[in-house]
């Protein structure tokens, strides 16, 4: 097998099982950036309409997304998510320890 290719799972492998090939759904939270003002909304706001005042907030909203795939797909997705989460969690833990040591 060459690098970069999907692994081949042999039926005779002790790790082979139906749970690896069955598809299932999993859900996770993600942040989506809210849409900003469209050009039409900006144009309407520039006209002298005093009652219409759109907000230009570029806020984010938390959404619950559903994905479908095999256990391997799920684990691949989990590795990507954890690669961003673990350094953040470590930073928070270091800050908490520093706060405790500062208070002593």
PDB file of C-alpha atoms in Angstrom:
ATOM      1  CA  UNK A   1       0.000   0.000   0.000  1.00  0.00           C
ATOM      2  CA  UNK A   2       1.283   3.453  -0.912  1.00  0.00           C
ATOM      3  CA  UNK A   3       1.251   6.560   1.242  1.00  0.00           C
ATOM      4  CA  UNK A   4      -1.835   8.708   0.762  1.00  0.00           C
ATOM      5  CA  UNK A   5      -4.111   5.864  -0.332  1.00  0.00           C
ATOM      6  CA  UNK A   6      -7.066   4.641   1.682  1.00  0.00           C
ATOM      7  CA  UNK A   7      -6.166   1.590   3.765  1.00  0.00           C
ATOM      8  CA  UNK A   8      -7.360  -1.776   2.535  1.00  0.00           C
ATOM      9  CA  UNK A   9      -9.118  -3.784   5.214  1.00  0.00           C
ATOM     10  CA  UNK A  10      -8.727  -7.517   4.677  1.00  0.00           C
ATOM     11  CA  UNK A  11     -11.560  -9.844   5.685  1.00  0.00           C
ATOM     12  CA  UNK A  12      -9.073 -12.174   7.386  1.00  0.00           C
ATOM     13  CA  UNK A  13      -7.802  -9.347   9.608  1.00  0.00           C
ATOM     14  CA  UNK A  14      -8.590  -9.726  13.339  1.00  0.00           C
ATOM     15  CA  UNK A  15      -9.753  -6.092  13.275  1.00  0.00           C
ATOM     16  CA  UNK A  16     -12.329  -6.666  10.545  1.00  0.00           C
ATOM     17  CA  UNK A  17     -15.952  -6.507  11.638  1.00  0.00           C
ATOM     18  CA  UNK A  18     -19.319  -5.224  10.528  1.00  0.00           C
ATOM     19  CA  UNK A  19     -19.001  -2.229  12.831  1.00  0.00           C
ATOM     20  CA  UNK A  20     -16.189  -0.903  10.621  1.00  0.00           C
ATOM     21  CA  UNK A  21     -18.203  -1.017   7.405  1.00  0.00           C
ATOM     22  CA  UNK A  22     -21.682  -0.061   8.633  1.00  0.00           C
ATOM     23  CA  UNK A  23     -22.700   3.561   8.199  1.00  0.00           C
ATOM     24  CA  UNK A  24     -24.177   5.598  11.022  1.00  0.00           C
ATOM     25  CA  UNK A  25     -24.885   9.228  11.855  1.00  0.00           C
ATOM     26  CA  UNK A  26     -23.121  11.393  14.394  1.00  0.00           C
ATOM     27  CA  UNK A  27     -23.765  14.954  15.480  1.00  0.00           C
ATOM     28  CA  UNK A  28     -21.445  17.727  16.537  1.00  0.00           C
ATOM     29  CA  UNK A  29     -21.584  21.420  17.255  1.00  0.00           C
ATOM     30  CA  UNK A  30     -19.933  23.922  14.949  1.00  0.00           C
ATOM     31  CA  UNK A  31     -19.828  27.679  14.717  1.00  0.00           C
ATOM     32  CA  UNK A  32     -21.165  29.332  11.600  1.00  0.00           C
ATOM     33  CA  UNK A  33     -20.532  32.947  10.772  1.00  0.00           C
ATOM     34  CA  UNK A  34     -23.780  34.855  10.404  1.00  0.00           C
ATOM     35  CA  UNK A  35     -24.286  36.510   7.031  1.00  0.00           C
ATOM     36  CA  UNK A  36     -23.356  40.159   6.767  1.00  0.00           C
ATOM     37  CA  UNK A  37     -25.365  42.854   5.080  1.00  0.00           C
ATOM     38  CA  UNK A  38     -26.091  42.298   1.435  1.00  0.00           C
ATOM     39  CA  UNK A  39     -25.546  45.107  -1.038  1.00  0.00           C
ATOM     40  CA  UNK A  40     -29.310  45.493  -1.403  1.00  0.00           C
ATOM     41  CA  UNK A  41     -29.747  45.980   2.331  1.00  0.00           C
ATOM     42  CA  UNK A  42     -26.951  48.524   2.389  1.00  0.00           C
ATOM     43  CA  UNK A  43     -28.524  50.407  -0.502  1.00  0.00           C
ATOM     44  CA  UNK A  44     -31.929  50.468   1.200  1.00  0.00           C
ATOM     45  CA  UNK A  45     -30.298  51.715   4.407  1.00  0.00           C
ATOM     46  CA  UNK A  46     -28.520  54.492   2.507  1.00  0.00           C
ATOM     47  CA  UNK A  47     -31.831  55.727   1.146  1.00  0.00           C
ATOM     48  CA  UNK A  48     -33.596  58.038   3.525  1.00  0.00           C
ATOM     49  CA  UNK A  49     -35.686  55.306   5.157  1.00  0.00           C
ATOM     50  CA  UNK A  50     -35.494  56.153   8.841  1.00  0.00           C
ATOM     51  CA  UNK A  51     -37.471  53.110   9.998  1.00  0.00           C
ATOM     52  CA  UNK A  52     -35.133  50.562   8.425  1.00  0.00           C
ATOM     53  CA  UNK A  53     -31.785  50.132  10.143  1.00  0.00           C
ATOM     54  CA  UNK A  54     -30.007  46.834   9.452  1.00  0.00           C
ATOM     55  CA  UNK A  55     -27.224  45.690  11.722  1.00  0.00           C
ATOM     56  CA  UNK A  56     -23.796  44.922  10.321  1.00  0.00           C
ATOM     57  CA  UNK A  57     -22.999  42.372  13.008  1.00  0.00           C
ATOM     58  CA  UNK A  58     -20.634  39.610  11.941  1.00  0.00           C
ATOM     59  CA  UNK A  59     -21.594  37.384  14.842  1.00  0.00           C
ATOM     60  CA  UNK A  60     -21.398  33.621  14.952  1.00  0.00           C
ATOM     61  CA  UNK A  61     -24.092  31.126  15.695  1.00  0.00           C
ATOM     62  CA  UNK A  62     -23.734  27.670  17.157  1.00  0.00           C
ATOM     63  CA  UNK A  63     -25.285  24.959  14.987  1.00  0.00           C
ATOM     64  CA  UNK A  64     -25.760  21.241  15.447  1.00  0.00           C
ATOM     65  CA  UNK A  65     -24.620  19.374  12.342  1.00  0.00           C
ATOM     66  CA  UNK A  66     -25.181  15.761  11.359  1.00  0.00           C
ATOM     67  CA  UNK A  67     -22.678  13.678   9.419  1.00  0.00           C
ATOM     68  CA  UNK A  68     -23.022  10.197   8.009  1.00  0.00           C
ATOM     69  CA  UNK A  69     -20.252   7.675   7.452  1.00  0.00           C
ATOM     70  CA  UNK A  70     -18.400   4.657   8.760  1.00  0.00           C
ATOM     71  CA  UNK A  71     -16.515   4.323  12.025  1.00  0.00           C
ATOM     72  CA  UNK A  72     -13.292   5.134  10.163  1.00  0.00           C
ATOM     73  CA  UNK A  73     -14.861   8.366   8.818  1.00  0.00           C
ATOM     74  CA  UNK A  74     -15.964   9.293  12.335  1.00  0.00           C
ATOM     75  CA  UNK A  75     -12.509   8.672  13.799  1.00  0.00           C
ATOM     76  CA  UNK A  76     -10.866  10.705  11.022  1.00  0.00           C
ATOM     77  CA  UNK A  77     -13.223  13.588  11.786  1.00  0.00           C
ATOM     78  CA  UNK A  78     -12.552  13.245  15.510  1.00  0.00           C
ATOM     79  CA  UNK A  79      -8.791  13.467  14.954  1.00  0.00           C
ATOM     80  CA  UNK A  80      -9.265  16.742  13.050  1.00  0.00           C
ATOM     81  CA  UNK A  81     -11.466  18.208  15.791  1.00  0.00           C
ATOM     82  CA  UNK A  82      -9.143  17.110  18.596  1.00  0.00           C
ATOM     83  CA  UNK A  83      -6.108  18.569  16.830  1.00  0.00           C
ATOM     84  CA  UNK A  84      -7.637  22.020  17.411  1.00  0.00           C
ATOM     85  CA  UNK A  85      -9.235  21.283  20.780  1.00  0.00           C
ATOM     86  CA  UNK A  86      -6.295  19.789  22.703  1.00  0.00           C
ATOM     87  CA  UNK A  87      -3.934  22.810  22.404  1.00  0.00           C
ATOM     88  CA  UNK A  88      -6.811  25.092  23.449  1.00  0.00           C
ATOM     89  CA  UNK A  89      -7.661  22.888  26.437  1.00  0.00           C
ATOM     90  CA  UNK A  90      -3.978  22.850  27.437  1.00  0.00           C
ATOM     91  CA  UNK A  91      -3.809  26.646  27.264  1.00  0.00           C
ATOM     92  CA  UNK A  92      -6.880  26.963  29.497  1.00  0.00           C
ATOM     93  CA  UNK A  93      -5.371  24.502  32.010  1.00  0.00           C
ATOM     94  CA  UNK A  94      -2.067  26.426  32.101  1.00  0.00           C
ATOM     95  CA  UNK A  95      -3.937  29.685  32.695  1.00  0.00           C
ATOM     96  CA  UNK A  96      -5.942  28.118  35.519  1.00  0.00           C
ATOM     97  CA  UNK A  97      -2.777  26.785  37.196  1.00  0.00           C
ATOM     98  CA  UNK A  98      -1.115  30.184  36.832  1.00  0.00           C
ATOM     99  CA  UNK A  99      -4.140  31.832  38.430  1.00  0.00           C
ATOM    100  CA  UNK A 100      -3.956  29.436  41.404  1.00  0.00           C
ATOM    101  CA  UNK A 101      -0.217  29.992  41.857  1.00  0.00           C
ATOM    102  CA  UNK A 102      -0.640  33.763  41.613  1.00  0.00           C
ATOM    103  CA  UNK A 103      -3.197  33.721  44.420  1.00  0.00           C
ATOM    104  CA  UNK A 104      -0.821  31.965  46.833  1.00  0.00           C
TER     105      UNK A 104
END
